């Protein structure tokens, strides 16, 4: 019996099939292997422009596969076929909420989180951040977020209540149905004034199932990296924390 072999004669074919599989949320293991081989080979032989695109897709493919699990087996003409799928891959809305006690004051945390014009300097994947339309309650911000192999632009309404709240909401109608990024700060330990409790919340729903699939694959990673980036920036500006951080609650859905 001849071994099954997909015909991926170019990176274009490989990319097209990969995108189709992302849209339906199911990957044939043999396709994963064939895509990996094709993209690896293509990255070594194509022009610099093509190589950059292929390498990004190769990284995405390999990380995607690492998050996947074998979910079912089927038999066609006596041949066993295995498939992998991603947890909640086709879920279009996600939520993340975390409460944490940190060794910085409410003012320290608020100053960094509200510093949207400088997000591009320390927040992962933010390539540009421009603030405009300022008023007494906050401002609007245009953000360019680059996550291989995509780059997207969206506008958020940022509401400020110093030093307790920084809330960013997006309803721009192009990329998201909605996007909420909310930071609430409350007093920490009574005997340690340089402490506070962070209540960090992320909720979103993309209009496109394709974008949702990409975001779902990296959802936990991105949320963790975002939160850590702000803590690291507070440390850079204010020095070491007064106490070690303690996670109080953490929920994902």
PDB file of C-alpha atoms in Angstrom:
ATOM      1  CA  UNK A   1       0.000   0.000   0.000  1.00  0.00           C
ATOM      2  CA  UNK A   2       1.431   3.366  -1.009  1.00  0.00           C
ATOM      3  CA  UNK A   3       2.037   5.945   1.726  1.00  0.00           C
ATOM      4  CA  UNK A   4      -0.193   9.014   1.598  1.00  0.00           C
ATOM      5  CA  UNK A   5       1.721  12.153   0.645  1.00  0.00           C
ATOM      6  CA  UNK A   6       0.207  15.642   0.239  1.00  0.00           C
ATOM      7  CA  UNK A   7       1.322  17.524  -2.853  1.00  0.00           C
ATOM      8  CA  UNK A   8       2.894  20.653  -1.364  1.00  0.00           C
ATOM      9  CA  UNK A   9       5.067  21.776  -4.270  1.00  0.00           C
ATOM     10  CA  UNK A  10       5.389  25.340  -3.042  1.00  0.00           C
ATOM     11  CA  UNK A  11       5.040  27.458   0.080  1.00  0.00           C
ATOM     12  CA  UNK A  12       1.856  28.918  -1.446  1.00  0.00           C
ATOM     13  CA  UNK A  13       0.152  25.513  -1.451  1.00  0.00           C
ATOM     14  CA  UNK A  14       1.324  24.846   2.088  1.00  0.00           C
ATOM     15  CA  UNK A  15       0.082  28.192   3.375  1.00  0.00           C
ATOM     16  CA  UNK A  16      -3.288  27.799   1.647  1.00  0.00           C
ATOM     17  CA  UNK A  17      -3.904  24.397   3.202  1.00  0.00           C
ATOM     18  CA  UNK A  18      -2.701  25.567   6.612  1.00  0.00           C
ATOM     19  CA  UNK A  19      -5.142  28.498   6.569  1.00  0.00           C
ATOM     20  CA  UNK A  20      -8.011  26.212   5.557  1.00  0.00           C
ATOM     21  CA  UNK A  21      -7.238  23.877   8.451  1.00  0.00           C
ATOM     22  CA  UNK A  22      -7.156  26.786  10.881  1.00  0.00           C
ATOM     23  CA  UNK A  23     -10.612  27.813   9.723  1.00  0.00           C
ATOM     24  CA  UNK A  24     -12.170  24.401  10.363  1.00  0.00           C
ATOM     25  CA  UNK A  25     -10.124  23.704  13.507  1.00  0.00           C
ATOM     26  CA  UNK A  26      -8.988  20.143  12.684  1.00  0.00           C
ATOM     27  CA  UNK A  27      -5.522  19.073  11.554  1.00  0.00           C
ATOM     28  CA  UNK A  28      -4.625  15.728  10.007  1.00  0.00           C
ATOM     29  CA  UNK A  29      -1.351  14.627  11.633  1.00  0.00           C
ATOM     30  CA  UNK A  30       0.117  13.687   8.256  1.00  0.00           C
ATOM     31  CA  UNK A  31      -0.670  17.185   6.972  1.00  0.00           C
ATOM     32  CA  UNK A  32       1.111  18.671   9.988  1.00  0.00           C
ATOM     33  CA  UNK A  33       4.200  16.619   9.145  1.00  0.00           C
ATOM     34  CA  UNK A  34       4.059  17.457   5.442  1.00  0.00           C
ATOM     35  CA  UNK A  35       3.560  21.167   6.115  1.00  0.00           C
ATOM     36  CA  UNK A  36       6.459  21.183   8.541  1.00  0.00           C
ATOM     37  CA  UNK A  37       8.759  19.548   5.990  1.00  0.00           C
ATOM     38  CA  UNK A  38       7.629  21.778   3.125  1.00  0.00           C
ATOM     39  CA  UNK A  39       7.936  25.020   5.062  1.00  0.00           C
ATOM     40  CA  UNK A  40      11.330  24.021   6.480  1.00  0.00           C
ATOM     41  CA  UNK A  41      12.622  23.253   2.992  1.00  0.00           C
ATOM     42  CA  UNK A  42      11.106  26.406   1.520  1.00  0.00           C
ATOM     43  CA  UNK A  43      12.686  28.605   4.191  1.00  0.00           C
ATOM     44  CA  UNK A  44      16.108  27.373   3.093  1.00  0.00           C
ATOM     45  CA  UNK A  45      15.639  27.830  -0.656  1.00  0.00           C
ATOM     46  CA  UNK A  46      13.437  30.866  -1.315  1.00  0.00           C
ATOM     47  CA  UNK A  47      14.206  34.554  -1.492  1.00  0.00           C
ATOM     48  CA  UNK A  48      14.585  36.683   1.632  1.00  0.00           C
ATOM     49  CA  UNK A  49      11.031  38.068   1.350  1.00  0.00           C
ATOM     50  CA  UNK A  50       9.501  34.633   0.927  1.00  0.00           C
ATOM     51  CA  UNK A  51      11.702  33.212   3.673  1.00  0.00           C
ATOM     52  CA  UNK A  52      10.466  35.737   6.240  1.00  0.00           C
ATOM     53  CA  UNK A  53       6.848  34.828   5.499  1.00  0.00           C
ATOM     54  CA  UNK A  54       7.527  31.099   5.545  1.00  0.00           C
ATOM     55  CA  UNK A  55       9.559  31.186   8.744  1.00  0.00           C
ATOM     56  CA  UNK A  56       6.746  33.034  10.545  1.00  0.00           C
ATOM     57  CA  UNK A  57       4.237  30.450   9.376  1.00  0.00           C
ATOM     58  CA  UNK A  58       6.601  27.645  10.344  1.00  0.00           C
ATOM     59  CA  UNK A  59       6.893  29.006  13.873  1.00  0.00           C
ATOM     60  CA  UNK A  60       3.115  29.377  14.057  1.00  0.00           C
ATOM     61  CA  UNK A  61       2.631  25.830  12.792  1.00  0.00           C
ATOM     62  CA  UNK A  62       5.072  24.298  15.261  1.00  0.00           C
ATOM     63  CA  UNK A  63       3.696  26.168  18.262  1.00  0.00           C
ATOM     64  CA  UNK A  64       0.178  25.289  17.140  1.00  0.00           C
ATOM     65  CA  UNK A  65       1.079  21.620  16.991  1.00  0.00           C
ATOM     66  CA  UNK A  66       2.548  21.771  20.490  1.00  0.00           C
ATOM     67  CA  UNK A  67      -0.803  22.986  21.828  1.00  0.00           C
ATOM     68  CA  UNK A  68      -2.759  20.325  19.979  1.00  0.00           C
ATOM     69  CA  UNK A  69      -3.941  16.928  21.181  1.00  0.00           C
ATOM     70  CA  UNK A  70      -4.884  13.778  19.327  1.00  0.00           C
ATOM     71  CA  UNK A  71      -8.647  13.779  19.588  1.00  0.00           C
ATOM     72  CA  UNK A  72     -10.026  11.020  17.399  1.00  0.00           C
ATOM     73  CA  UNK A  73      -9.256   8.175  15.055  1.00  0.00           C
ATOM     74  CA  UNK A  74     -11.242   7.071  12.045  1.00  0.00           C
ATOM     75  CA  UNK A  75     -10.921   4.311   9.517  1.00  0.00           C
ATOM     76  CA  UNK A  76     -11.323   4.831   5.781  1.00  0.00           C
ATOM     77  CA  UNK A  77     -10.901   1.836   3.476  1.00  0.00           C
ATOM     78  CA  UNK A  78      -9.180  -0.012   6.268  1.00  0.00           C
ATOM     79  CA  UNK A  79      -6.625   2.783   6.832  1.00  0.00           C
ATOM     80  CA  UNK A  80      -6.397   4.304  10.284  1.00  0.00           C
ATOM     81  CA  UNK A  81      -6.252   8.107  10.279  1.00  0.00           C
ATOM     82  CA  UNK A  82      -5.468  10.273  13.291  1.00  0.00           C
ATOM     83  CA  UNK A  83      -6.494  13.891  13.714  1.00  0.00           C
ATOM     84  CA  UNK A  84      -5.553  16.584  16.167  1.00  0.00           C
ATOM     85  CA  UNK A  85      -7.601  19.521  17.303  1.00  0.00           C
ATOM     86  CA  UNK A  86      -7.021  22.479  19.619  1.00  0.00           C
ATOM     87  CA  UNK A  87      -8.834  22.997  22.880  1.00  0.00           C
ATOM     88  CA  UNK A  88     -11.647  25.514  22.330  1.00  0.00           C
ATOM     89  CA  UNK A  89     -10.160  26.406  18.949  1.00  0.00           C
ATOM     90  CA  UNK A  90     -13.509  27.334  17.431  1.00  0.00           C
ATOM     91  CA  UNK A  91     -14.604  29.405  20.413  1.00  0.00           C
ATOM     92  CA  UNK A  92     -14.974  33.003  19.257  1.00  0.00           C
ATOM     93  CA  UNK A  93     -15.090  34.704  22.654  1.00  0.00           C
ATOM     94  CA  UNK A  94     -12.617  34.297  25.508  1.00  0.00           C
ATOM     95  CA  UNK A  95     -12.258  35.696  29.028  1.00  0.00           C
ATOM     96  CA  UNK A  96      -9.383  35.884  31.456  1.00  0.00           C
ATOM     97  CA  UNK A  97      -9.477  37.264  34.981  1.00  0.00           C
ATOM     98  CA  UNK A  98      -6.728  37.332  37.594  1.00  0.00           C
ATOM     99  CA  UNK A  99      -6.393  38.893  41.026  1.00  0.00           C
ATOM    100  CA  UNK A 100      -2.919  39.326  42.404  1.00  0.00           C
ATOM    101  CA  UNK A 101      -1.297  40.985  45.408  1.00  0.00           C
ATOM    102  CA  UNK A 102       1.844  42.857  44.311  1.00  0.00           C
ATOM    103  CA  UNK A 103       4.539  44.821  46.085  1.00  0.00           C
ATOM    104  CA  UNK A 104       3.817  48.164  44.405  1.00  0.00           C
ATOM    105  CA  UNK A 105       1.401  50.942  45.253  1.00  0.00           C
ATOM    106  CA  UNK A 106      -1.806  51.684  43.382  1.00  0.00           C
ATOM    107  CA  UNK A 107      -0.180  54.884  42.086  1.00  0.00           C
ATOM    108  CA  UNK A 108       2.850  52.982  40.752  1.00  0.00           C
ATOM    109  CA  UNK A 109       0.690  50.490  38.881  1.00  0.00           C
ATOM    110  CA  UNK A 110      -1.724  53.128  37.558  1.00  0.00           C
ATOM    111  CA  UNK A 111       1.131  55.276  36.210  1.00  0.00           C
ATOM    112  CA  UNK A 112       2.488  52.422  34.084  1.00  0.00           C
ATOM    113  CA  UNK A 113      -0.795  50.899  32.892  1.00  0.00           C
ATOM    114  CA  UNK A 114      -2.193  54.302  31.879  1.00  0.00           C
ATOM    115  CA  UNK A 115       0.979  55.177  29.955  1.00  0.00           C
ATOM    116  CA  UNK A 116      -0.545  54.097  26.635  1.00  0.00           C
ATOM    117  CA  UNK A 117       1.664  56.345  24.433  1.00  0.00           C
ATOM    118  CA  UNK A 118       4.666  54.267  25.519  1.00  0.00           C
ATOM    119  CA  UNK A 119       3.075  50.818  25.200  1.00  0.00           C
ATOM    120  CA  UNK A 120       5.126  50.118  22.097  1.00  0.00           C
ATOM    121  CA  UNK A 121       8.257  50.277  24.258  1.00  0.00           C
ATOM    122  CA  UNK A 122       7.353  47.534  26.727  1.00  0.00           C
ATOM    123  CA  UNK A 123       4.104  45.728  25.857  1.00  0.00           C
ATOM    124  CA  UNK A 124       4.613  42.566  23.749  1.00  0.00           C
ATOM    125  CA  UNK A 125       3.412  42.722  20.129  1.00  0.00           C
ATOM    126  CA  UNK A 126       2.423  46.419  20.303  1.00  0.00           C
ATOM    127  CA  UNK A 127       4.261  48.076  17.422  1.00  0.00           C
ATOM    128  CA  UNK A 128       2.769  51.548  17.719  1.00  0.00           C
ATOM    129  CA  UNK A 129       0.461  53.367  20.144  1.00  0.00           C
ATOM    130  CA  UNK A 130      -0.963  56.816  19.445  1.00  0.00           C
ATOM    131  CA  UNK A 131      -3.228  58.745  21.818  1.00  0.00           C
ATOM    132  CA  UNK A 132      -5.807  61.324  20.687  1.00  0.00           C
ATOM    133  CA  UNK A 133      -9.268  62.743  21.485  1.00  0.00           C
ATOM    134  CA  UNK A 134      -8.403  63.357  25.145  1.00  0.00           C
ATOM    135  CA  UNK A 135     -11.088  64.504  27.598  1.00  0.00           C
ATOM    136  CA  UNK A 136     -11.697  64.520  31.354  1.00  0.00           C
ATOM    137  CA  UNK A 137     -12.506  60.804  31.449  1.00  0.00           C
ATOM    138  CA  UNK A 138      -9.713  59.468  29.269  1.00  0.00           C
ATOM    139  CA  UNK A 139      -8.792  59.307  25.582  1.00  0.00           C
ATOM    140  CA  UNK A 140      -8.811  57.218  22.416  1.00  0.00           C
ATOM    141  CA  UNK A 141      -5.804  55.178  21.358  1.00  0.00           C
ATOM    142  CA  UNK A 142      -4.840  53.741  17.971  1.00  0.00           C
ATOM    143  CA  UNK A 143      -2.789  50.578  18.392  1.00  0.00           C
ATOM    144  CA  UNK A 144      -0.897  48.538  15.841  1.00  0.00           C
ATOM    145  CA  UNK A 145      -0.460  45.000  17.108  1.00  0.00           C
ATOM    146  CA  UNK A 146       1.952  42.755  15.258  1.00  0.00           C
ATOM    147  CA  UNK A 147       1.791  39.039  15.917  1.00  0.00           C
ATOM    148  CA  UNK A 148       3.494  36.782  13.351  1.00  0.00           C
ATOM    149  CA  UNK A 149       2.390  36.544  10.659  1.00  0.00           C
ATOM    150  CA  UNK A 150      -0.263  39.232  11.146  1.00  0.00           C
ATOM    151  CA  UNK A 151      -0.394  42.936  11.878  1.00  0.00           C
ATOM    152  CA  UNK A 152      -3.654  44.632  12.857  1.00  0.00           C
ATOM    153  CA  UNK A 153      -4.787  48.185  13.651  1.00  0.00           C
ATOM    154  CA  UNK A 154      -7.632  49.001  16.016  1.00  0.00           C
ATOM    155  CA  UNK A 155      -8.902  51.925  18.079  1.00  0.00           C
ATOM    156  CA  UNK A 156      -9.748  51.683  21.782  1.00  0.00           C
ATOM    157  CA  UNK A 157     -11.554  53.998  24.155  1.00  0.00           C
ATOM    158  CA  UNK A 158      -9.487  54.252  27.348  1.00  0.00           C
ATOM    159  CA  UNK A 159     -11.230  55.288  30.581  1.00  0.00           C
ATOM    160  CA  UNK A 160      -9.158  56.469  33.549  1.00  0.00           C
ATOM    161  CA  UNK A 161     -10.068  56.775  37.224  1.00  0.00           C
ATOM    162  CA  UNK A 162      -6.842  57.623  38.989  1.00  0.00           C
ATOM    163  CA  UNK A 163      -5.469  55.589  40.732  1.00  0.00           C
ATOM    164  CA  UNK A 164      -8.110  52.836  40.688  1.00  0.00           C
ATOM    165  CA  UNK A 165      -9.020  52.017  37.099  1.00  0.00           C
ATOM    166  CA  UNK A 166      -7.655  51.788  33.573  1.00  0.00           C
ATOM    167  CA  UNK A 167     -10.212  50.341  31.152  1.00  0.00           C
ATOM    168  CA  UNK A 168      -9.733  49.915  27.422  1.00  0.00           C
ATOM    169  CA  UNK A 169     -12.673  49.004  25.163  1.00  0.00           C
ATOM    170  CA  UNK A 170     -12.762  48.452  21.432  1.00  0.00           C
ATOM    171  CA  UNK A 171     -15.851  48.303  19.235  1.00  0.00           C
ATOM    172  CA  UNK A 172     -14.286  49.447  15.969  1.00  0.00           C
ATOM    173  CA  UNK A 173     -16.403  47.080  13.880  1.00  0.00           C
ATOM    174  CA  UNK A 174     -13.565  45.751  11.710  1.00  0.00           C
ATOM    175  CA  UNK A 175     -11.461  43.326  13.733  1.00  0.00           C
ATOM    176  CA  UNK A 176     -13.362  42.848  17.001  1.00  0.00           C
ATOM    177  CA  UNK A 177     -16.979  42.542  17.948  1.00  0.00           C
ATOM    178  CA  UNK A 178     -15.607  43.753  21.248  1.00  0.00           C
ATOM    179  CA  UNK A 179     -12.342  43.874  23.184  1.00  0.00           C
ATOM    180  CA  UNK A 180     -12.091  44.669  26.884  1.00  0.00           C
ATOM    181  CA  UNK A 181      -8.850  45.146  28.774  1.00  0.00           C
ATOM    182  CA  UNK A 182      -9.419  46.252  32.352  1.00  0.00           C
ATOM    183  CA  UNK A 183      -7.106  46.936  35.284  1.00  0.00           C
ATOM    184  CA  UNK A 184      -8.514  47.698  38.731  1.00  0.00           C
ATOM    185  CA  UNK A 185      -6.302  48.580  41.667  1.00  0.00           C
ATOM    186  CA  UNK A 186      -7.273  48.393  45.340  1.00  0.00           C
ATOM    187  CA  UNK A 187      -5.308  48.783  48.594  1.00  0.00           C
ATOM    188  CA  UNK A 188      -3.025  45.916  49.557  1.00  0.00           C
ATOM    189  CA  UNK A 189      -1.751  44.986  53.026  1.00  0.00           C
ATOM    190  CA  UNK A 190      -2.474  47.524  55.763  1.00  0.00           C
ATOM    191  CA  UNK A 191       1.019  47.340  57.231  1.00  0.00           C
ATOM    192  CA  UNK A 192       2.706  47.572  53.796  1.00  0.00           C
ATOM    193  CA  UNK A 193       1.583  50.781  52.041  1.00  0.00           C
ATOM    194  CA  UNK A 194       3.724  49.949  49.009  1.00  0.00           C
ATOM    195  CA  UNK A 195       1.384  47.128  47.989  1.00  0.00           C
ATOM    196  CA  UNK A 196      -1.924  46.750  46.178  1.00  0.00           C
ATOM    197  CA  UNK A 197      -4.275  44.185  44.686  1.00  0.00           C
ATOM    198  CA  UNK A 198      -4.489  44.020  40.889  1.00  0.00           C
ATOM    199  CA  UNK A 199      -7.711  42.827  39.281  1.00  0.00           C
ATOM    200  CA  UNK A 200      -6.751  42.195  35.642  1.00  0.00           C
ATOM    201  CA  UNK A 201      -9.422  41.264  33.097  1.00  0.00           C
ATOM    202  CA  UNK A 202      -9.316  40.505  29.384  1.00  0.00           C
ATOM    203  CA  UNK A 203     -12.385  39.657  27.293  1.00  0.00           C
ATOM    204  CA  UNK A 204     -12.740  39.615  23.526  1.00  0.00           C
ATOM    205  CA  UNK A 205     -14.632  38.312  20.535  1.00  0.00           C
ATOM    206  CA  UNK A 206     -13.320  38.566  16.998  1.00  0.00           C
ATOM    207  CA  UNK A 207     -15.594  39.030  14.012  1.00  0.00           C
ATOM    208  CA  UNK A 208     -13.499  36.556  12.024  1.00  0.00           C
ATOM    209  CA  UNK A 209     -13.345  32.877  12.982  1.00  0.00           C
ATOM    210  CA  UNK A 210      -9.861  32.772  11.455  1.00  0.00           C
ATOM    211  CA  UNK A 211      -8.564  35.497  13.797  1.00  0.00           C
ATOM    212  CA  UNK A 212     -10.340  33.765  16.688  1.00  0.00           C
ATOM    213  CA  UNK A 213      -8.542  30.513  15.938  1.00  0.00           C
ATOM    214  CA  UNK A 214      -5.165  32.219  15.938  1.00  0.00           C
ATOM    215  CA  UNK A 215      -5.918  34.065  19.186  1.00  0.00           C
ATOM    216  CA  UNK A 216      -7.263  30.935  20.902  1.00  0.00           C
ATOM    217  CA  UNK A 217      -4.038  29.065  20.223  1.00  0.00           C
ATOM    218  CA  UNK A 218      -1.987  31.720  22.002  1.00  0.00           C
ATOM    219  CA  UNK A 219      -4.589  33.085  24.445  1.00  0.00           C
ATOM    220  CA  UNK A 220      -3.004  31.970  27.738  1.00  0.00           C
ATOM    221  CA  UNK A 221       0.496  32.864  26.563  1.00  0.00           C
ATOM    222  CA  UNK A 222      -0.474  36.374  25.473  1.00  0.00           C
ATOM    223  CA  UNK A 223      -2.399  37.154  28.688  1.00  0.00           C
ATOM    224  CA  UNK A 224       0.529  36.036  30.838  1.00  0.00           C
ATOM    225  CA  UNK A 225       3.061  37.947  28.765  1.00  0.00           C
ATOM    226  CA  UNK A 226       0.946  41.111  28.867  1.00  0.00           C
ATOM    227  CA  UNK A 227       0.571  41.081  32.635  1.00  0.00           C
ATOM    228  CA  UNK A 228       4.247  40.281  33.199  1.00  0.00           C
ATOM    229  CA  UNK A 229       5.301  43.098  30.883  1.00  0.00           C
ATOM    230  CA  UNK A 230       3.538  45.710  33.029  1.00  0.00           C
ATOM    231  CA  UNK A 231       4.984  44.295  36.262  1.00  0.00           C
ATOM    232  CA  UNK A 232       8.478  44.348  34.766  1.00  0.00           C
ATOM    233  CA  UNK A 233       8.026  47.940  33.639  1.00  0.00           C
ATOM    234  CA  UNK A 234       6.865  48.992  37.120  1.00  0.00           C
ATOM    235  CA  UNK A 235       9.961  47.312  38.546  1.00  0.00           C
ATOM    236  CA  UNK A 236      12.195  49.081  36.027  1.00  0.00           C
ATOM    237  CA  UNK A 237      10.755  52.462  37.026  1.00  0.00           C
ATOM    238  CA  UNK A 238      10.417  51.947  40.774  1.00  0.00           C
ATOM    239  CA  UNK A 239      12.890  49.265  41.799  1.00  0.00           C
ATOM    240  CA  UNK A 240      12.270  45.903  43.500  1.00  0.00           C
ATOM    241  CA  UNK A 241       8.818  45.162  44.995  1.00  0.00           C
ATOM    242  CA  UNK A 242       8.173  45.493  48.723  1.00  0.00           C
ATOM    243  CA  UNK A 243       6.807  41.908  48.864  1.00  0.00           C
ATOM    244  CA  UNK A 244       6.609  38.876  46.627  1.00  0.00           C
ATOM    245  CA  UNK A 245       3.550  38.665  44.412  1.00  0.00           C
ATOM    246  CA  UNK A 246       0.736  36.295  45.384  1.00  0.00           C
ATOM    247  CA  UNK A 247      -1.980  35.133  42.980  1.00  0.00           C
ATOM    248  CA  UNK A 248      -5.347  35.350  44.763  1.00  0.00           C
ATOM    249  CA  UNK A 249      -7.639  34.059  42.016  1.00  0.00           C
ATOM    250  CA  UNK A 250      -7.265  33.107  38.348  1.00  0.00           C
ATOM    251  CA  UNK A 251     -10.004  32.184  35.872  1.00  0.00           C
ATOM    252  CA  UNK A 252     -10.058  31.432  32.152  1.00  0.00           C
ATOM    253  CA  UNK A 253     -13.044  30.674  29.976  1.00  0.00           C
TER     254      UNK A 253
END
